[in-house]
C-alpha cells in the first residue's frame, strides 16, 4: 500500500512538472497554436506520396548504422601486414582503412550486418529520391509555389550522389580504389586547374595519402549536415505550402483533402518506417553486398574484372566508355574531351536542366497561377515524353557501363556493342519521346470517347432487323471528374514576324508543347464548374490561357 502511494505521488508530481513546463513554454512561444495546426494538418492519401517518406526513413537508417560504423572505422592510409581473422589475406600489406573495414566485417559483433544495412540503405535512399523526383516531375508538382522546394530536392539528390560516392570509396579495396582512379582522371580533365585540384585533393600524385581521410570527413560531417538541414527545410516547406493532391470529387485547387497528421497519418507513417527498417535489416542479413575481402586491397597497377560502380553513378561509367578518345593540346594545356565531356560537362548540364526546368515551363506557358492539383502524365504529352526520353537515355548509359560484361555473357564484340550503344544514345530517347507522346494522346482520345459514348457494359444484344450492338453506361462520376478537371494550357499566339526572336521562340515552343491536344467534351455548365475547381487559391481567378 505504501509503495502504491509513493508511486501515485511521483506520477502526480511528474504530471504537474510537465504541465508547468508546457505552460511556461506556451507563454513564451506559440506552442499551442503551432501544435494544434500541425496535428490537424491534412495529408492527401495516395501510394505515390510515400516515395519521399521511404527516402526519409532510409536516411534515418543511414544515420543510425553510419554512427555505429564510425566507432570502428579508421580512415588512415598507413600500411601494415594484415593479421586479422580472414585467413586468405593474412600477411598481405593493407591500409588501416581496409584493415578496419575487415575488422568491422569479421570481428565486431553485428558489424557485417551494420555494413550491409548501411550500403543497402544508401542504394534505397538514392533510388527513393530519384523516383520521388520523377513523381514530382510527371505530375507537375514542381510548379508555383513549389519551385524552391524542387531546387532543394535536386540539391538533395546531388548531395546523395556525392555522399554515396564518398562512402563507396572509403574501404580502400581494389574496387573502390579503381573508382578513385577514375575520379582522379575526371578531376585532371578540367582545363587549366584540373591537375592542381587533383594534387590538392589527393595530397600529391595518385594514389596520394590524404584522399581517404578527406573523403571520410566529407562523408560523416559535411554532407550529412547539409542533408539534414535541407531535409528539414524540404519538410517545413511541404507543410507550409500544402501537399499536392490528385483531382477527385471534393478536391480543388484551393483545399487539401486527406486524413489529419494525428492520428491517421502518423500511424501510417510509423508503420511505413518500421517496414523500411525491416526490409533493410533483411537485406543486410541475407543479401551480400560489397564483399571487400573478395576484391582485396587497392594496388595502383591492378584492376578487378567486372568492376562496376554503384548504379547511381553507373551512367558516368557508360558515358566514359562511349565517348571516342579525343584530346587537344592548346597553348600547353591538354583538353581531354573523352573524359571532360562525359564526366564533367554532361552531368553539369543534367543538373542545370533539372534546376532550370520549372522556370522554363513557366516561361513558355506564361503561367502565374498556384497549382495544388497534380497533373496526370497523359494530359501533358510533351513533358511526359521528355521525362521518359531522359529515362531511356539514362538506361542506355547505365547498360553501356557494363558493355564488357554484356559482351562476355552474350559472346559478342565489345566494339560492336559499344557502337550499338552509341547509336541508341541518340536514337533511343527520340524514339521513346515520339512513342510516349502518341500513347498519351491516344489515352486522351480514349477518354473522350468514354465521355461521349459511355463505358462498355459487356452486354451484346440483337435488334429486330438482326443487327448486333453493345450497350453502354455513363462513366462513373469519380472517373468523369478526373477526366474533366485537368489543367492543360493553350498554346501562345504567334507574335508575328517582326517580334523579337525570344518572343517567337517562346510561341514556337508553346505550340510544340501544347499544340497537339484532345479536348474533353463538356457542357458550358461543366466548364464553369471546372474553372472554379481550378481557380487560383490566391486571387480566386484563373489563368486566361488555360481551360
Coordinates of C-alpha atoms in Angstrom, one line a residue:
X1 CA 0.0 0.0 0.0
X2 CA 2.8 2.4 0.9
X3 CA 4.6 1.7 -2.4
X4 CA 1.4 2.4 -4.4
X5 CA 1.0 5.8 -2.6
X6 CA 4.6 6.7 -3.3
X7 CA 4.2 5.7 -7.0
X8 CA 1.0 7.8 -7.2
X9 CA 2.7 10.8 -5.6
X10 CA 5.7 10.5 -8.0
X11 CA 3.3 10.3 -11.0
X12 CA 1.3 13.3 -9.8
X13 CA 4.5 15.4 -9.4
X14 CA 5.7 14.3 -12.8
X15 CA 2.4 15.4 -14.4
X16 CA 2.5 18.7 -12.5
X17 CA 6.0 19.4 -13.6
X18 CA 5.2 18.6 -17.2
X19 CA 2.2 20.8 -17.1
X20 CA 4.1 23.7 -15.6
X21 CA 6.9 23.3 -18.2
X22 CA 4.3 23.3 -21.0
X23 CA 2.6 26.4 -19.6
X24 CA 6.0 28.1 -19.3
X25 CA 6.9 27.3 -22.9
X26 CA 3.4 28.3 -24.2
X27 CA 3.6 31.7 -22.5
X28 CA 6.9 32.4 -24.3
X29 CA 6.2 30.7 -27.7
X30 CA 3.1 29.8 -29.8
X31 CA 3.3 26.2 -28.8
X32 CA -0.4 25.5 -28.6
X33 CA -1.2 27.3 -31.9
X34 CA 1.6 25.6 -33.8
X35 CA 0.9 22.1 -32.3
X36 CA -2.8 22.4 -33.0
X37 CA -2.2 23.5 -36.6
X38 CA 0.4 20.8 -37.2
X39 CA -1.6 18.0 -35.7
X40 CA -4.7 19.0 -37.8
X41 CA -2.6 19.3 -41.0
X42 CA -4.3 17.3 -43.8
X43 CA -2.2 14.9 -45.9
X44 CA -3.7 13.5 -49.1
X45 CA -3.7 9.7 -49.3
X46 CA -2.0 8.1 -52.3
X47 CA 0.7 5.5 -52.6
X48 CA 2.9 7.7 -54.8
X49 CA 3.2 10.2 -51.9
X50 CA 5.0 7.6 -49.8
X51 CA 8.2 7.7 -52.0
X52 CA 9.6 10.7 -50.2
X53 CA 8.9 9.1 -46.9
X54 CA 10.8 6.0 -48.0
X55 CA 13.8 8.3 -48.7
X56 CA 13.4 9.9 -45.3
X57 CA 13.4 6.6 -43.4
X58 CA 16.2 5.1 -45.3
X59 CA 18.2 8.2 -44.5
X60 CA 17.4 7.6 -40.8
X61 CA 18.8 4.0 -41.2
X62 CA 21.9 5.5 -42.8
X63 CA 22.4 7.9 -39.8
X64 CA 22.0 5.1 -37.3
X65 CA 24.1 2.5 -39.0
X66 CA 26.7 5.1 -40.0
X67 CA 27.1 6.2 -36.4
X68 CA 27.8 2.7 -35.4
X69 CA 30.4 2.2 -38.2
X70 CA 32.3 5.4 -37.3
X71 CA 33.1 3.9 -33.9
X72 CA 35.3 1.3 -35.6
X73 CA 36.5 2.7 -38.9
X74 CA 40.0 4.1 -39.2
X75 CA 40.5 6.3 -42.4
X76 CA 44.3 6.2 -42.1
X77 CA 46.2 5.2 -45.3
X78 CA 49.1 3.9 -43.2
X79 CA 50.0 0.3 -44.3
X80 CA 50.8 -2.7 -42.2
X81 CA 50.6 -6.5 -42.7
X82 CA 47.1 -7.9 -42.1
X83 CA 46.8 -10.1 -39.0
X84 CA 43.0 -10.3 -38.7
X85 CA 40.5 -13.2 -38.8
X86 CA 40.3 -13.5 -42.6
X87 CA 42.9 -16.2 -43.4
X88 CA 43.4 -15.7 -47.2
X89 CA 44.6 -12.1 -46.6
X90 CA 46.9 -12.7 -43.6
X91 CA 50.4 -11.2 -44.1
X92 CA 49.3 -9.0 -47.1
X93 CA 50.2 -5.3 -46.8
X94 CA 47.0 -3.4 -46.4
X95 CA 46.0 0.1 -45.3
X96 CA 44.4 0.8 -41.9
X97 CA 41.2 1.8 -43.7
X98 CA 41.0 -1.6 -45.3
X99 CA 42.1 -3.4 -42.1
X100 CA 39.4 -1.7 -40.0
X101 CA 36.7 -2.5 -42.6
X102 CA 37.7 -6.1 -42.4
X103 CA 37.7 -5.9 -38.6
X104 CA 34.2 -4.5 -38.7
X105 CA 33.1 -7.3 -41.0
X106 CA 34.6 -10.3 -39.2
X107 CA 35.4 -9.4 -35.6
X108 CA 32.8 -6.8 -34.4
X109 CA 29.5 -8.4 -33.3
X110 CA 26.9 -7.3 -35.8
X111 CA 29.5 -5.3 -37.8
X112 CA 28.8 -7.0 -41.1
X113 CA 25.1 -6.6 -40.6
X114 CA 25.6 -2.9 -40.0
X115 CA 27.9 -2.5 -43.0
X116 CA 25.5 -4.2 -45.3
X117 CA 22.4 -2.4 -44.0
X118 CA 24.3 0.9 -44.4
X119 CA 25.1 0.0 -48.0
X120 CA 21.6 -1.1 -48.9
X121 CA 20.1 1.9 -47.2
X122 CA 22.3 4.2 -49.3
X123 CA 21.1 2.5 -52.5
X124 CA 17.4 2.7 -51.4
X125 CA 17.9 6.4 -50.3
X126 CA 19.2 7.5 -53.7
X127 CA 16.6 5.4 -55.5
X128 CA 13.8 6.8 -53.5
X129 CA 14.9 10.4 -54.1
X130 CA 15.2 9.7 -57.8
X131 CA 11.8 8.0 -58.1
X132 CA 10.2 10.7 -55.9
X133 CA 11.6 13.4 -58.2
X134 CA 10.2 11.6 -61.2
X135 CA 6.8 11.6 -59.5
X136 CA 7.0 15.3 -58.9
X137 CA 8.1 15.9 -62.4
X138 CA 5.5 13.9 -64.2
X139 CA 2.7 15.3 -62.0
X140 CA 3.8 18.9 -62.3
X141 CA 4.3 19.3 -58.6
X142 CA 7.3 21.5 -59.2
X143 CA 5.2 24.4 -60.4
X144 CA 4.4 27.5 -58.5
X145 CA 4.6 27.8 -55.5
X146 CA 7.0 24.8 -55.2
X147 CA 9.9 25.9 -57.4
X148 CA 12.2 26.5 -54.5
X149 CA 11.3 23.1 -52.9
X150 CA 12.1 21.5 -56.3
X151 CA 15.5 23.1 -56.2
X152 CA 16.0 21.8 -52.7
X153 CA 15.1 18.3 -53.8
X154 CA 17.5 18.5 -56.8
X155 CA 20.3 19.6 -54.4
X156 CA 19.4 16.7 -52.0
X157 CA 19.7 14.3 -55.0
X158 CA 23.1 15.8 -55.9
X159 CA 24.4 15.6 -52.3
X160 CA 23.1 12.0 -52.1
X161 CA 25.2 11.1 -55.1
X162 CA 28.2 12.7 -53.6
X163 CA 27.6 11.1 -50.2
X164 CA 27.3 7.7 -51.8
X165 CA 30.5 8.1 -53.8
X166 CA 32.4 9.2 -50.7
X167 CA 31.2 6.2 -48.6
X168 CA 31.8 3.8 -51.5
X169 CA 35.4 4.9 -51.7
X170 CA 36.4 4.7 -48.0
X171 CA 37.2 0.9 -47.6
X172 CA 40.3 1.3 -49.9
X173 CA 39.7 -2.1 -51.5
X174 CA 40.5 -2.8 -55.2
X175 CA 37.0 -1.9 -56.4
X176 CA 36.8 1.5 -54.6
X177 CA 40.4 2.3 -55.5
X178 CA 39.5 1.8 -59.1
X179 CA 36.7 4.3 -58.7
X180 CA 39.0 6.8 -57.1
X181 CA 41.4 6.4 -60.0
X182 CA 38.6 7.2 -62.4
X183 CA 37.6 10.2 -60.2
X184 CA 41.3 11.4 -60.3
X185 CA 41.2 11.3 -64.1
X186 CA 38.0 13.2 -64.2
X187 CA 39.3 16.0 -62.0
X188 CA 42.5 16.2 -64.0
X189 CA 40.5 16.6 -67.2
X190 CA 39.2 20.0 -66.1
X191 CA 41.2 22.5 -68.2
X192 CA 44.0 24.6 -66.6
X193 CA 43.1 23.9 -63.0
X194 CA 42.4 20.2 -63.1
X195 CA 45.9 19.0 -62.2
X196 CA 46.1 21.5 -59.3
X197 CA 42.8 20.4 -57.9
X198 CA 43.7 16.7 -58.2
X199 CA 47.1 17.3 -56.5
X200 CA 45.4 19.2 -53.7
X201 CA 42.6 16.7 -53.1
X202 CA 44.8 13.6 -53.2
X203 CA 47.7 15.2 -51.3
X204 CA 50.1 14.5 -54.2
X205 CA 50.3 12.4 -57.2
X206 CA 47.8 9.5 -57.4
X207 CA 47.2 7.5 -55.2
X208 CA 48.2 10.2 -52.7
X209 CA 47.9 9.9 -49.0
X210 CA 45.1 12.3 -47.9
X211 CA 42.1 11.5 -50.1
X212 CA 40.6 8.8 -47.8
X213 CA 40.8 11.0 -44.7
X214 CA 39.3 13.9 -46.6
X215 CA 36.5 11.8 -48.0
X216 CA 35.8 10.5 -44.5
X217 CA 35.3 14.0 -43.2
X218 CA 33.1 14.9 -46.1
X219 CA 31.1 11.6 -45.7
X220 CA 30.5 11.8 -41.9
X221 CA 30.4 15.5 -41.3
X222 CA 29.9 18.0 -44.1
X223 CA 27.4 16.2 -46.5
X224 CA 25.3 14.7 -43.7
X225 CA 25.0 18.1 -42.0
X226 CA 23.8 19.6 -45.3
X227 CA 21.4 16.7 -45.9
X228 CA 19.8 17.0 -42.5
X229 CA 19.5 20.8 -42.9
X230 CA 18.0 20.5 -46.4
X231 CA 15.6 17.7 -45.4
X232 CA 14.3 19.9 -42.6
X233 CA 13.8 22.8 -45.0
X234 CA 12.1 20.4 -47.5
X235 CA 9.7 19.1 -44.9
X236 CA 8.9 22.5 -43.5
X237 CA 8.1 23.8 -47.0
X238 CA 5.9 20.8 -47.7
X239 CA 3.9 21.6 -44.6
X240 CA 3.8 25.3 -45.3
X241 CA 2.9 25.1 -49.0
X242 CA 0.4 22.2 -48.6
X243 CA 0.7 18.9 -50.3
X244 CA -0.4 18.4 -53.8
X245 CA -3.3 16.0 -54.4
X246 CA -5.0 14.2 -57.3
X247 CA -8.2 15.5 -58.8
X248 CA -11.2 13.8 -57.1
X249 CA -14.7 14.9 -56.2
X250 CA -14.4 17.5 -53.4
X251 CA -10.7 18.2 -54.1
X252 CA -10.0 21.6 -55.7
X253 CA -7.0 23.9 -56.2
X254 CA -8.0 25.7 -53.0
X255 CA -8.2 22.9 -50.5
X256 CA -6.4 19.8 -49.2
X257 CA -8.5 16.7 -48.6
X258 CA -7.0 13.9 -46.5
X259 CA -6.5 12.4 -43.1
X260 CA -5.0 14.6 -40.4
X261 CA -1.4 14.2 -39.3
X262 CA -2.5 12.8 -35.9
X263 CA -3.5 10.0 -35.5
X264 CA -4.2 8.7 -39.0
X265 CA -1.2 9.9 -41.0
X266 CA 1.2 9.4 -38.0
X267 CA 0.1 5.8 -37.7
X268 CA 0.5 5.1 -41.4
X269 CA 3.9 6.8 -41.5
X270 CA 5.1 5.0 -38.4
X271 CA 4.1 1.7 -40.0
X272 CA 5.9 2.6 -43.2
X273 CA 9.1 3.5 -41.2
X274 CA 9.0 0.1 -39.5
X275 CA 8.6 -1.6 -42.9
X276 CA 11.6 0.2 -44.3
X277 CA 13.7 -0.6 -41.3
X278 CA 12.6 -4.3 -41.5
X279 CA 13.3 -4.6 -45.3
X280 CA 16.7 -3.1 -44.9
X281 CA 17.5 -5.4 -42.0
X282 CA 16.5 -8.4 -44.0
X283 CA 18.6 -7.3 -47.0
X284 CA 21.6 -6.6 -44.7
X285 CA 21.3 -10.0 -43.2
X286 CA 20.6 -12.1 -46.3
X287 CA 21.8 -10.3 -49.4
X288 CA 25.6 -9.9 -49.6
X289 CA 26.8 -6.6 -50.9
X290 CA 30.3 -5.1 -51.4
X291 CA 32.4 -8.1 -50.1
X292 CA 35.7 -6.2 -50.0
X293 CA 37.6 -9.3 -48.8
X294 CA 36.9 -10.9 -52.2
X295 CA 38.3 -7.8 -54.0
X296 CA 41.5 -7.4 -51.9
X297 CA 43.3 -4.2 -51.0
X298 CA 43.9 -1.5 -53.6
X299 CA 47.1 -1.7 -55.6
X300 CA 47.5 1.0 -58.2
X301 CA 48.6 -1.2 -61.0
X302 CA 45.8 -3.7 -60.7
X303 CA 42.1 -3.6 -61.5
X304 CA 39.4 -6.1 -60.7
X305 CA 37.5 -7.7 -63.5
X306 CA 33.8 -6.9 -63.9
X307 CA 34.5 -3.7 -61.9
X308 CA 31.2 -1.7 -61.8
X309 CA 30.3 1.3 -59.7
X310 CA 27.0 1.6 -57.8
X311 CA 24.0 2.1 -60.1
X312 CA 23.6 5.8 -59.4
X313 CA 27.0 6.7 -60.9
X314 CA 26.9 3.9 -63.5
X315 CA 25.7 6.3 -66.2
X316 CA 29.0 8.2 -65.9
X317 CA 30.9 5.0 -66.4
X318 CA 28.8 4.3 -69.5
X319 CA 29.4 7.8 -70.9
X320 CA 33.1 7.4 -70.5
X321 CA 33.1 4.1 -72.3
X322 CA 31.0 5.5 -75.2
X323 CA 33.0 8.7 -75.8
X324 CA 35.7 8.4 -78.5
X325 CA 39.3 9.1 -77.5
X326 CA 39.8 12.8 -78.4
X327 CA 42.5 15.1 -77.0
X328 CA 43.6 18.6 -77.9
X329 CA 46.8 20.4 -76.9
X330 CA 46.2 24.1 -76.8
X331 CA 48.8 26.6 -75.5
X332 CA 50.5 23.9 -73.5
X333 CA 47.2 22.6 -71.9
X334 CA 45.7 19.3 -72.7
X335 CA 41.9 19.1 -73.3
X336 CA 40.8 15.5 -72.6
X337 CA 37.5 15.7 -74.4
X338 CA 37.0 11.9 -74.0
X339 CA 36.8 12.5 -70.2
X340 CA 35.8 16.1 -69.9
X341 CA 32.6 15.9 -72.0
X342 CA 31.1 12.7 -70.5
X343 CA 32.1 13.1 -66.9
X344 CA 32.1 16.9 -66.3
X345 CA 30.1 18.7 -69.0
X346 CA 27.3 16.0 -69.2
X347 CA 26.4 15.8 -65.5
X348 CA 26.8 19.6 -65.2
X349 CA 24.2 20.1 -68.0
X350 CA 22.0 17.5 -66.5
X351 CA 21.7 19.2 -63.2
X352 CA 21.4 22.7 -64.8
X353 CA 18.4 21.4 -66.8
X354 CA 16.9 20.0 -63.6
X355 CA 17.3 23.3 -61.7
X356 CA 16.0 25.4 -64.7
X357 CA 13.1 23.3 -65.9
X358 CA 10.4 24.9 -63.6
X359 CA 11.3 28.3 -64.8
X360 CA 11.5 27.1 -68.4
X361 CA 8.0 25.6 -68.4
X362 CA 6.6 28.7 -66.6
X363 CA 8.2 30.9 -69.3
X364 CA 6.6 29.0 -72.3
X365 CA 3.2 28.9 -70.7
X366 CA 3.1 32.4 -69.1
X367 CA 1.6 30.6 -66.1
X368 CA 1.3 32.7 -62.9
X369 CA -1.3 30.6 -61.0
X370 CA -0.6 28.4 -58.0
X371 CA -1.1 24.7 -58.6
X372 CA -2.1 22.2 -55.9
X373 CA -3.7 19.6 -58.1
X374 CA -1.5 17.0 -59.7
X375 CA -1.3 16.7 -63.5
X376 CA -1.9 13.3 -65.0
X377 CA 1.1 12.4 -67.2
X378 CA -1.2 11.7 -70.2
X379 CA -2.5 15.3 -70.0
X380 CA 1.0 16.7 -70.6
X381 CA 2.3 14.5 -73.5
X382 CA 5.4 16.6 -74.3
X383 CA 6.5 16.8 -70.7
X384 CA 5.9 13.1 -70.2
X385 CA 7.7 12.3 -73.4
X386 CA 10.7 14.3 -72.3
X387 CA 10.8 12.6 -68.9
X388 CA 10.6 9.1 -70.5
X389 CA 13.3 10.1 -73.0
X390 CA 15.6 11.1 -70.2
X391 CA 15.0 7.7 -68.5
X392 CA 15.8 5.9 -71.7
X393 CA 18.9 8.0 -72.1
X394 CA 20.0 7.1 -68.6
X395 CA 19.2 3.4 -69.1
X396 CA 21.4 3.3 -72.3
X397 CA 24.3 4.9 -70.4
X398 CA 23.9 2.5 -67.5
X399 CA 23.8 -0.5 -69.8
X400 CA 26.9 0.8 -71.6
X401 CA 28.7 1.0 -68.3
X402 CA 28.7 -2.8 -68.3
X403 CA 29.4 -3.4 -72.0
X404 CA 32.4 -5.7 -71.3
X405 CA 30.3 -7.9 -69.0
X406 CA 27.4 -7.9 -71.6
X407 CA 29.8 -8.8 -74.4
X408 CA 31.2 -11.7 -72.4
X409 CA 27.8 -13.0 -71.5
X410 CA 26.3 -12.8 -75.0
X411 CA 29.5 -13.8 -76.8
X412 CA 29.7 -10.7 -78.9
X413 CA 32.3 -8.0 -79.7
X414 CA 32.8 -5.2 -77.2
X415 CA 33.5 -2.7 -80.0
X416 CA 30.3 -3.8 -81.8
X417 CA 28.3 -3.4 -78.6
X418 CA 29.8 0.0 -78.0
X419 CA 28.7 1.2 -81.4
X420 CA 25.2 -0.1 -80.7
X421 CA 25.0 1.9 -77.5
X422 CA 26.4 5.0 -79.3
X423 CA 23.5 4.8 -81.8
X424 CA 21.0 4.1 -79.0
X425 CA 22.3 7.1 -77.1
X426 CA 21.0 9.4 -79.8
X427 CA 18.1 7.4 -81.3
X428 CA 16.7 5.8 -78.1
X429 CA 15.5 9.0 -76.4
X430 CA 14.0 10.3 -79.7
X431 CA 12.0 7.1 -80.3
X432 CA 10.9 7.0 -76.7
X433 CA 9.6 10.6 -76.9
X434 CA 7.7 10.0 -80.0
X435 CA 6.1 6.8 -78.8
X436 CA 5.2 8.1 -75.4
X437 CA 3.7 11.3 -76.8
X438 CA 1.5 9.2 -79.2
X439 CA 0.4 7.0 -76.3
X440 CA -0.6 10.0 -74.2
X441 CA -2.6 11.5 -77.0
X442 CA -4.3 8.1 -77.6
X443 CA -5.2 7.8 -74.0
X444 CA -6.8 11.3 -74.1
X445 CA -8.7 10.2 -77.2
X446 CA -9.9 7.1 -75.4
X447 CA -11.2 9.1 -72.5
X448 CA -13.0 11.5 -74.9
X449 CA -14.8 8.5 -76.4
X450 CA -15.7 7.3 -73.0
X451 CA -17.2 10.6 -72.1
X452 CA -19.2 10.8 -75.4
X453 CA -20.3 7.1 -75.7
X454 CA -20.1 5.8 -72.1
X455 CA -18.4 2.7 -70.8
X456 CA -19.0 -0.7 -72.4
X457 CA -21.2 -3.0 -70.2
X458 CA -20.1 -6.2 -72.0
X459 CA -23.7 -6.9 -72.9
X460 CA -24.4 -7.5 -76.6
X461 CA -28.0 -7.6 -77.9
X462 CA -29.6 -8.1 -81.3
X463 CA -32.2 -5.7 -82.6
X464 CA -35.2 -6.6 -84.8
X465 CA -33.5 -6.2 -88.2
X466 CA -30.8 -8.6 -86.9
X467 CA -28.0 -6.1 -86.2
X468 CA -25.7 -6.6 -83.2
X469 CA -24.9 -3.8 -80.9
X470 CA -23.4 -3.3 -77.4
X471 CA -25.0 -1.3 -74.5
X472 CA -23.1 1.4 -72.7
X473 CA -23.5 3.1 -69.4
X474 CA -22.4 6.6 -68.1
X475 CA -18.9 7.0 -66.9
X476 CA -18.6 6.7 -63.1
X477 CA -18.8 10.3 -61.6
X478 CA -15.3 9.9 -60.0
X479 CA -13.7 9.0 -63.3
X480 CA -15.6 11.7 -65.1
X481 CA -14.4 14.3 -62.6
X482 CA -10.8 13.0 -63.1
X483 CA -11.2 13.2 -66.9
X484 CA -12.6 16.7 -67.0
X485 CA -10.8 18.5 -64.2
X486 CA -7.5 18.8 -65.9
X487 CA -5.2 21.7 -66.4
X488 CA -3.8 21.9 -70.0
X489 CA -2.6 25.4 -71.1
X490 CA -3.5 26.8 -74.5
X491 CA -0.5 27.5 -76.8
X492 CA 0.5 31.1 -77.0
X493 CA -0.4 33.1 -80.1
X494 CA 2.4 33.8 -82.6
X495 CA 3.6 37.4 -82.1
X496 CA 4.3 38.0 -85.8
X497 CA 7.4 38.0 -87.9
X498 CA 8.5 41.4 -86.7
X499 CA 8.6 40.4 -83.0
X500 CA 11.8 39.8 -81.1
X501 CA 13.4 36.4 -81.5
X502 CA 12.8 35.3 -77.9
X503 CA 9.0 36.0 -78.3
X504 CA 8.9 34.0 -81.5
X505 CA 10.9 31.2 -79.9
X506 CA 8.6 31.2 -76.9
X507 CA 5.5 30.9 -79.1
X508 CA 7.0 28.1 -81.1
X509 CA 7.9 26.1 -78.0
X510 CA 4.4 26.7 -76.6
X511 CA 2.9 25.3 -79.8
X512 CA 5.2 22.4 -79.7
X513 CA 4.3 21.7 -76.0
X514 CA 0.5 22.2 -76.2
X515 CA -0.4 22.4 -79.9
X516 CA -1.5 18.7 -80.1
X517 CA -4.3 18.2 -77.8
X518 CA -7.6 16.3 -77.4
X519 CA -10.3 18.5 -76.0
X520 CA -12.7 16.8 -73.5
X521 CA -16.4 17.2 -74.3
X522 CA -18.0 19.3 -71.6
X523 CA -21.1 21.5 -71.3
X524 CA -20.9 25.2 -70.6
X525 CA -22.0 24.5 -67.0
X526 CA -19.4 21.8 -66.6
X527 CA -16.7 24.2 -67.9
X528 CA -17.8 26.8 -65.4
X529 CA -17.6 24.3 -62.5
X530 CA -14.2 23.0 -63.7
X531 CA -12.9 26.6 -63.8
X532 CA -14.0 27.1 -60.2
X533 CA -12.2 23.9 -59.1
X534 CA -9.0 25.0 -60.8
X535 CA -9.3 28.6 -59.6
X536 CA -6.1 30.3 -58.3
X537 CA -6.1 29.9 -54.5
X538 CA -4.5 33.4 -54.2
X539 CA -6.7 35.6 -56.4
X540 CA -9.7 33.3 -56.8
X541 CA -9.5 33.6 -60.6
X542 CA -7.9 31.5 -63.2
X543 CA -5.3 32.0 -65.8
X544 CA -6.9 33.1 -69.0
X545 CA -4.6 30.9 -71.1
X546 CA -5.9 27.7 -69.5
X547 CA -9.0 25.6 -69.9

